[in-house]
Amino acid sequence: IFHSALTRKQEVVEKFLQGYTGTLLTDGYTAYRNLPVKHAVCYAHLRRKFRDANATPGLAAIGVDYCNQLFILEHEFKNLTADERSKERQEKSAPILKKFWDWVETLSAMKGNLKTVIDYARNLKDELSLFLQDGNIALSNNIAERAIRLITVGRKNWNFSTSEAGATSNAVIYSLVQTAKENGLNVYKYLQKILRELPSLRFVQHSELLEAYLPWSKTIQATCR
């Protein structure tokens, strides 16, 4: 789901997530903290911050290596069920993470870019550790990052757009298109089908009718792949 808003304030996130009971996986931006949901933080962003801390390359490389070790294990776990992945993480990932936090605690006197990264990690320790408790939580939010890349590439072209309603409409279309892609559909066929058939359905009165038009439904999978 893509959502358009004029600011990145926390109240925008709170309103968007109202009623959501799952886990939020983010880059650790402050507006995502202290929300009434479980919050996990992306290790790809943490690794990138260590790579950018080039003023102290030797120490920063140690941080990158710890992140890499976790990603290598995740690659081994990719075909497991969530429960199996959780058990493997407890056995193999947890000891690496403990060593990482022990190492972080030895760097309390750091300055500059590395201090910024260490403070970031310390402040988000619980969020960076949450993946050990749930095999459904990904180690990074790269899927979301890739999905939003087209929007960020085009953003400069839209700087002079004057319609907030147009931005909201774009978010709806992006949501439909990207979800269709993630479910292996031919986007053109899918849009054709829903734009032709939904207007004649009384789905406002009978919302259950929409189930057959969701990208993962058997009907859509059979006709729009």
PDB file of N, CA and C in Angstrom, residues 149-208:
ATOM      1  N   ARG A 149      11.166   2.833  -5.319  1.00  0.00           N
ATOM      2  CA  ARG A 149      12.247   3.458  -6.089  1.00  0.00           C
ATOM      3  C   ARG A 149      11.723   4.255  -7.289  1.00  0.00           C
ATOM      4  N   LEU A 150      10.715   3.713  -7.981  1.00  0.00           N
ATOM      5  CA  LEU A 150      10.180   4.418  -9.143  1.00  0.00           C
ATOM      6  C   LEU A 150       9.627   5.789  -8.758  1.00  0.00           C
ATOM      7  N   ILE A 151       9.036   5.857  -7.576  1.00  0.00           N
ATOM      8  CA  ILE A 151       8.474   7.136  -7.121  1.00  0.00           C
ATOM      9  C   ILE A 151       9.596   8.123  -6.806  1.00  0.00           C
ATOM     10  N   THR A 152      10.626   7.652  -6.141  1.00  0.00           N
ATOM     11  CA  THR A 152      11.714   8.561  -5.770  1.00  0.00           C
ATOM     12  C   THR A 152      12.485   9.032  -7.001  1.00  0.00           C
ATOM     13  N   VAL A 153      12.584   8.173  -8.018  1.00  0.00           N
ATOM     14  CA  VAL A 153      13.255   8.591  -9.254  1.00  0.00           C
ATOM     15  C   VAL A 153      12.476   9.703  -9.937  1.00  0.00           C
ATOM     16  N   GLY A 154      11.147   9.601  -9.911  1.00  0.00           N
ATOM     17  CA  GLY A 154      10.330  10.603 -10.583  1.00  0.00           C
ATOM     18  C   GLY A 154       9.997  11.824  -9.747  1.00  0.00           C
ATOM     19  N   ARG A 155      10.412  11.816  -8.492  1.00  0.00           N
ATOM     20  CA  ARG A 155       9.970  12.863  -7.560  1.00  0.00           C
ATOM     21  C   ARG A 155      10.289  14.281  -8.036  1.00  0.00           C
ATOM     22  N   LYS A 156      11.488  14.488  -8.583  1.00  0.00           N
ATOM     23  CA  LYS A 156      11.864  15.834  -9.026  1.00  0.00           C
ATOM     24  C   LYS A 156      10.945  16.336 -10.130  1.00  0.00           C
ATOM     25  N   ASN A 157      10.425  15.417 -10.941  1.00  0.00           N
ATOM     26  CA  ASN A 157       9.520  15.830 -12.012  1.00  0.00           C
ATOM     27  C   ASN A 157       8.179  16.315 -11.472  1.00  0.00           C
ATOM     28  N   TRP A 158       7.890  15.961 -10.222  1.00  0.00           N
ATOM     29  CA  TRP A 158       6.586  16.294  -9.656  1.00  0.00           C
ATOM     30  C   TRP A 158       6.657  17.426  -8.635  1.00  0.00           C
ATOM     31  N   ASN A 159       7.787  18.097  -8.553  1.00  0.00           N
ATOM     32  CA  ASN A 159       7.952  19.152  -7.550  1.00  0.00           C
ATOM     33  C   ASN A 159       6.931  20.273  -7.708  1.00  0.00           C
ATOM     34  N   PHE A 160       6.470  20.488  -8.929  1.00  0.00           N
ATOM     35  CA  PHE A 160       5.587  21.627  -9.171  1.00  0.00           C
ATOM     36  C   PHE A 160       4.131  21.208  -9.320  1.00  0.00           C
ATOM     37  N   SER A 161       3.841  19.963  -8.925  1.00  0.00           N
ATOM     38  CA  SER A 161       2.452  19.515  -8.930  1.00  0.00           C
ATOM     39  C   SER A 161       1.684  20.266  -7.844  1.00  0.00           C
ATOM     40  N   THR A 162       0.489  20.719  -8.187  1.00  0.00           N
ATOM     41  CA  THR A 162      -0.277  21.530  -7.224  1.00  0.00           C
ATOM     42  C   THR A 162      -1.465  20.771  -6.640  1.00  0.00           C
ATOM     43  N   SER A 163      -1.639  19.509  -6.978  1.00  0.00           N
ATOM     44  CA  SER A 163      -2.823  18.778  -6.557  1.00  0.00           C
ATOM     45  C   SER A 163      -2.491  17.698  -5.548  1.00  0.00           C
ATOM     46  N   GLU A 164      -2.930  17.892  -4.314  1.00  0.00           N
ATOM     47  CA  GLU A 164      -2.773  16.859  -3.294  1.00  0.00           C
ATOM     48  C   GLU A 164      -3.646  15.651  -3.629  1.00  0.00           C
ATOM     49  N   ALA A 165      -4.831  15.909  -4.218  1.00  0.00           N
ATOM     50  CA  ALA A 165      -5.724  14.818  -4.611  1.00  0.00           C
ATOM     51  C   ALA A 165      -5.068  13.945  -5.675  1.00  0.00           C
ATOM     52  N   GLY A 166      -4.307  14.577  -6.578  1.00  0.00           N
ATOM     53  CA  GLY A 166      -3.611  13.814  -7.609  1.00  0.00           C
ATOM     54  C   GLY A 166      -2.570  12.889  -7.007  1.00  0.00           C
ATOM     55  N   ALA A 167      -1.879  13.368  -5.969  1.00  0.00           N
ATOM     56  CA  ALA A 167      -0.878  12.541  -5.296  1.00  0.00           C
ATOM     57  C   ALA A 167      -1.541  11.342  -4.618  1.00  0.00           C
ATOM     58  N   THR A 168      -2.706  11.575  -4.023  1.00  0.00           N
ATOM     59  CA  THR A 168      -3.444  10.487  -3.388  1.00  0.00           C
ATOM     60  C   THR A 168      -3.882   9.453  -4.427  1.00  0.00           C
ATOM     61  N   SER A 169      -4.353   9.942  -5.584  1.00  0.00           N
ATOM     62  CA  SER A 169      -4.744   9.025  -6.665  1.00  0.00           C
ATOM     63  C   SER A 169      -3.551   8.207  -7.145  1.00  0.00           C
ATOM     64  N   ASN A 170      -2.390   8.862  -7.279  1.00  0.00           N
ATOM     65  CA  ASN A 170      -1.178   8.147  -7.673  1.00  0.00           C
ATOM     66  C   ASN A 170      -0.863   7.024  -6.690  1.00  0.00           C
ATOM     67  N   ALA A 171      -1.024   7.311  -5.398  1.00  0.00           N
ATOM     68  CA  ALA A 171      -0.728   6.312  -4.374  1.00  0.00           C
ATOM     69  C   ALA A 171      -1.639   5.092  -4.532  1.00  0.00           C
ATOM     70  N   VAL A 172      -2.904   5.329  -4.864  1.00  0.00           N
ATOM     71  CA  VAL A 172      -3.845   4.224  -5.075  1.00  0.00           C
ATOM     72  C   VAL A 172      -3.401   3.377  -6.261  1.00  0.00           C
ATOM     73  N   ILE A 173      -3.052   4.036  -7.381  1.00  0.00           N
ATOM     74  CA  ILE A 173      -2.640   3.306  -8.585  1.00  0.00           C
ATOM     75  C   ILE A 173      -1.352   2.533  -8.329  1.00  0.00           C
ATOM     76  N   TYR A 174      -0.392   3.176  -7.668  1.00  0.00           N
ATOM     77  CA  TYR A 174       0.852   2.470  -7.332  1.00  0.00           C
ATOM     78  C   TYR A 174       0.573   1.247  -6.463  1.00  0.00           C
ATOM     79  N   SER A 175      -0.372   1.364  -5.543  1.00  0.00           N
ATOM     80  CA  SER A 175      -0.709   0.238  -4.673  1.00  0.00           C
ATOM     81  C   SER A 175      -1.238  -0.937  -5.485  1.00  0.00           C
ATOM     82  N   LEU A 176      -2.139  -0.650  -6.426  1.00  0.00           N
ATOM     83  CA  LEU A 176      -2.694  -1.696  -7.276  1.00  0.00           C
ATOM     84  C   LEU A 176      -1.621  -2.351  -8.135  1.00  0.00           C
ATOM     85  N   VAL A 177      -0.800  -1.515  -8.781  1.00  0.00           N
ATOM     86  CA  VAL A 177       0.204  -2.022  -9.710  1.00  0.00           C
ATOM     87  C   VAL A 177       1.256  -2.853  -8.994  1.00  0.00           C
ATOM     88  N   GLN A 178       1.793  -2.324  -7.895  1.00  0.00           N
ATOM     89  CA  GLN A 178       2.875  -3.029  -7.217  1.00  0.00           C
ATOM     90  C   GLN A 178       2.399  -4.324  -6.583  1.00  0.00           C
ATOM     91  N   THR A 179       1.181  -4.314  -6.031  1.00  0.00           N
ATOM     92  CA  THR A 179       0.650  -5.538  -5.431  1.00  0.00           C
ATOM     93  C   THR A 179       0.403  -6.594  -6.504  1.00  0.00           C
ATOM     94  N   ALA A 180      -0.047  -6.147  -7.688  1.00  0.00           N
ATOM     95  CA  ALA A 180      -0.223  -7.085  -8.802  1.00  0.00           C
ATOM     96  C   ALA A 180       1.114  -7.703  -9.192  1.00  0.00           C
ATOM     97  N   LYS A 181       2.155  -6.890  -9.259  1.00  0.00           N
ATOM     98  CA  LYS A 181       3.487  -7.401  -9.591  1.00  0.00           C
ATOM     99  C   LYS A 181       3.962  -8.415  -8.564  1.00  0.00           C
ATOM    100  N   GLU A 182       3.784  -8.092  -7.288  1.00  0.00           N
ATOM    101  CA  GLU A 182       4.256  -8.982  -6.229  1.00  0.00           C
ATOM    102  C   GLU A 182       3.540 -10.334  -6.249  1.00  0.00           C
ATOM    103  N   ASN A 183       2.338 -10.355  -6.850  1.00  0.00           N
ATOM    104  CA  ASN A 183       1.581 -11.600  -6.932  1.00  0.00           C
ATOM    105  C   ASN A 183       1.668 -12.250  -8.309  1.00  0.00           C
ATOM    106  N   GLY A 184       2.640 -11.802  -9.114  1.00  0.00           N
ATOM    107  CA  GLY A 184       2.934 -12.459 -10.381  1.00  0.00           C
ATOM    108  C   GLY A 184       1.920 -12.226 -11.484  1.00  0.00           C
ATOM    109  N   LEU A 185       1.159 -11.123 -11.416  1.00  0.00           N
ATOM    110  CA  LEU A 185       0.129 -10.860 -12.410  1.00  0.00           C
ATOM    111  C   LEU A 185       0.661 -10.048 -13.587  1.00  0.00           C
ATOM    112  N   ASN A 186      -0.033 -10.154 -14.712  1.00  0.00           N
ATOM    113  CA  ASN A 186       0.131  -9.225 -15.823  1.00  0.00           C
ATOM    114  C   ASN A 186      -0.662  -7.979 -15.439  1.00  0.00           C
ATOM    115  N   VAL A 187       0.038  -6.891 -15.162  1.00  0.00           N
ATOM    116  CA  VAL A 187      -0.617  -5.703 -14.604  1.00  0.00           C
ATOM    117  C   VAL A 187      -1.699  -5.173 -15.538  1.00  0.00           C
ATOM    118  N   TYR A 188      -1.418  -5.156 -16.837  1.00  0.00           N
ATOM    119  CA  TYR A 188      -2.389  -4.632 -17.804  1.00  0.00           C
ATOM    120  C   TYR A 188      -3.676  -5.455 -17.772  1.00  0.00           C
ATOM    121  N   LYS A 189      -3.540  -6.788 -17.768  1.00  0.00           N
ATOM    122  CA  LYS A 189      -4.723  -7.654 -17.720  1.00  0.00           C
ATOM    123  C   LYS A 189      -5.514  -7.423 -16.430  1.00  0.00           C
ATOM    124  N   TYR A 190      -4.772  -7.263 -15.318  1.00  0.00           N
ATOM    125  CA  TYR A 190      -5.443  -7.077 -14.024  1.00  0.00           C
ATOM    126  C   TYR A 190      -6.220  -5.766 -13.987  1.00  0.00           C
ATOM    127  N   LEU A 191      -5.590  -4.683 -14.437  1.00  0.00           N
ATOM    128  CA  LEU A 191      -6.280  -3.390 -14.431  1.00  0.00           C
ATOM    129  C   LEU A 191      -7.488  -3.416 -15.364  1.00  0.00           C
ATOM    130  N   GLN A 192      -7.332  -4.054 -16.524  1.00  0.00           N
ATOM    131  CA  GLN A 192      -8.464  -4.192 -17.442  1.00  0.00           C
ATOM    132  C   GLN A 192      -9.640  -4.865 -16.761  1.00  0.00           C
ATOM    133  N   LYS A 193      -9.364  -5.957 -16.083  1.00  0.00           N
ATOM    134  CA  LYS A 193     -10.443  -6.742 -15.462  1.00  0.00           C
ATOM    135  C   LYS A 193     -11.158  -5.948 -14.374  1.00  0.00           C
ATOM    136  N   ILE A 194     -10.385  -5.329 -13.459  1.00  0.00           N
ATOM    137  CA  ILE A 194     -11.057  -4.640 -12.350  1.00  0.00           C
ATOM    138  C   ILE A 194     -11.768  -3.365 -12.812  1.00  0.00           C
ATOM    139  N   LEU A 195     -11.193  -2.675 -13.813  1.00  0.00           N
ATOM    140  CA  LEU A 195     -11.843  -1.444 -14.282  1.00  0.00           C
ATOM    141  C   LEU A 195     -13.104  -1.747 -15.089  1.00  0.00           C
ATOM    142  N   ARG A 196     -13.145  -2.901 -15.719  1.00  0.00           N
ATOM    143  CA  ARG A 196     -14.331  -3.289 -16.482  1.00  0.00           C
ATOM    144  C   ARG A 196     -15.438  -3.866 -15.603  1.00  0.00           C
ATOM    145  N   GLU A 197     -15.043  -4.628 -14.576  1.00  0.00           N
ATOM    146  CA  GLU A 197     -16.053  -5.383 -13.825  1.00  0.00           C
ATOM    147  C   GLU A 197     -16.472  -4.749 -12.506  1.00  0.00           C
ATOM    148  N   LEU A 198     -15.563  -4.060 -11.827  1.00  0.00           N
ATOM    149  CA  LEU A 198     -15.929  -3.513 -10.515  1.00  0.00           C
ATOM    150  C   LEU A 198     -17.057  -2.471 -10.576  1.00  0.00           C
ATOM    151  N   PRO A 199     -17.114  -1.617 -11.617  1.00  0.00           N
ATOM    152  CA  PRO A 199     -18.194  -0.619 -11.631  1.00  0.00           C
ATOM    153  C   PRO A 199     -19.598  -1.220 -11.612  1.00  0.00           C
ATOM    154  N   SER A 200     -19.759  -2.451 -12.053  1.00  0.00           N
ATOM    155  CA  SER A 200     -21.088  -3.069 -12.072  1.00  0.00           C
ATOM    156  C   SER A 200     -21.373  -3.887 -10.819  1.00  0.00           C
ATOM    157  N   LEU A 201     -20.411  -3.952  -9.899  1.00  0.00           N
ATOM    158  CA  LEU A 201     -20.596  -4.697  -8.652  1.00  0.00           C
ATOM    159  C   LEU A 201     -21.090  -3.775  -7.537  1.00  0.00           C
ATOM    160  N   ARG A 202     -21.954  -4.275  -6.693  1.00  0.00           N
ATOM    161  CA  ARG A 202     -22.428  -3.491  -5.543  1.00  0.00           C
ATOM    162  C   ARG A 202     -21.517  -3.792  -4.339  1.00  0.00           C
ATOM    163  N   PHE A 203     -20.218  -3.508  -4.519  1.00  0.00           N
ATOM    164  CA  PHE A 203     -19.259  -3.894  -3.478  1.00  0.00           C
ATOM    165  C   PHE A 203     -19.302  -2.976  -2.258  1.00  0.00           C
ATOM    166  N   VAL A 204     -19.893  -1.788  -2.400  1.00  0.00           N
ATOM    167  CA  VAL A 204     -20.031  -0.925  -1.226  1.00  0.00           C
ATOM    168  C   VAL A 204     -20.997  -1.566  -0.232  1.00  0.00           C
ATOM    169  N   GLN A 205     -22.072  -2.120  -0.760  1.00  0.00           N
ATOM    170  CA  GLN A 205     -23.057  -2.793   0.100  1.00  0.00           C
ATOM    171  C   GLN A 205     -22.597  -4.206   0.475  1.00  0.00           C
ATOM    172  N   HIS A 206     -21.820  -4.838  -0.408  1.00  0.00           N
ATOM    173  CA  HIS A 206     -21.387  -6.220  -0.184  1.00  0.00           C
ATOM    174  C   HIS A 206     -19.873  -6.316  -0.400  1.00  0.00           C
ATOM    175  N   SER A 207     -19.129  -5.913   0.605  1.00  0.00           N
ATOM    176  CA  SER A 207     -17.672  -5.834   0.469  1.00  0.00           C
ATOM    177  C   SER A 207     -17.035  -7.195   0.214  1.00  0.00           C
ATOM    178  N   GLU A 208     -17.731  -8.286   0.582  1.00  0.00           N
ATOM    179  CA  GLU A 208     -17.168  -9.621   0.369  1.00  0.00           C
ATOM    180  C   GLU A 208     -16.976  -9.932  -1.120  1.00  0.00           C
TER     181      GLU A 208
END
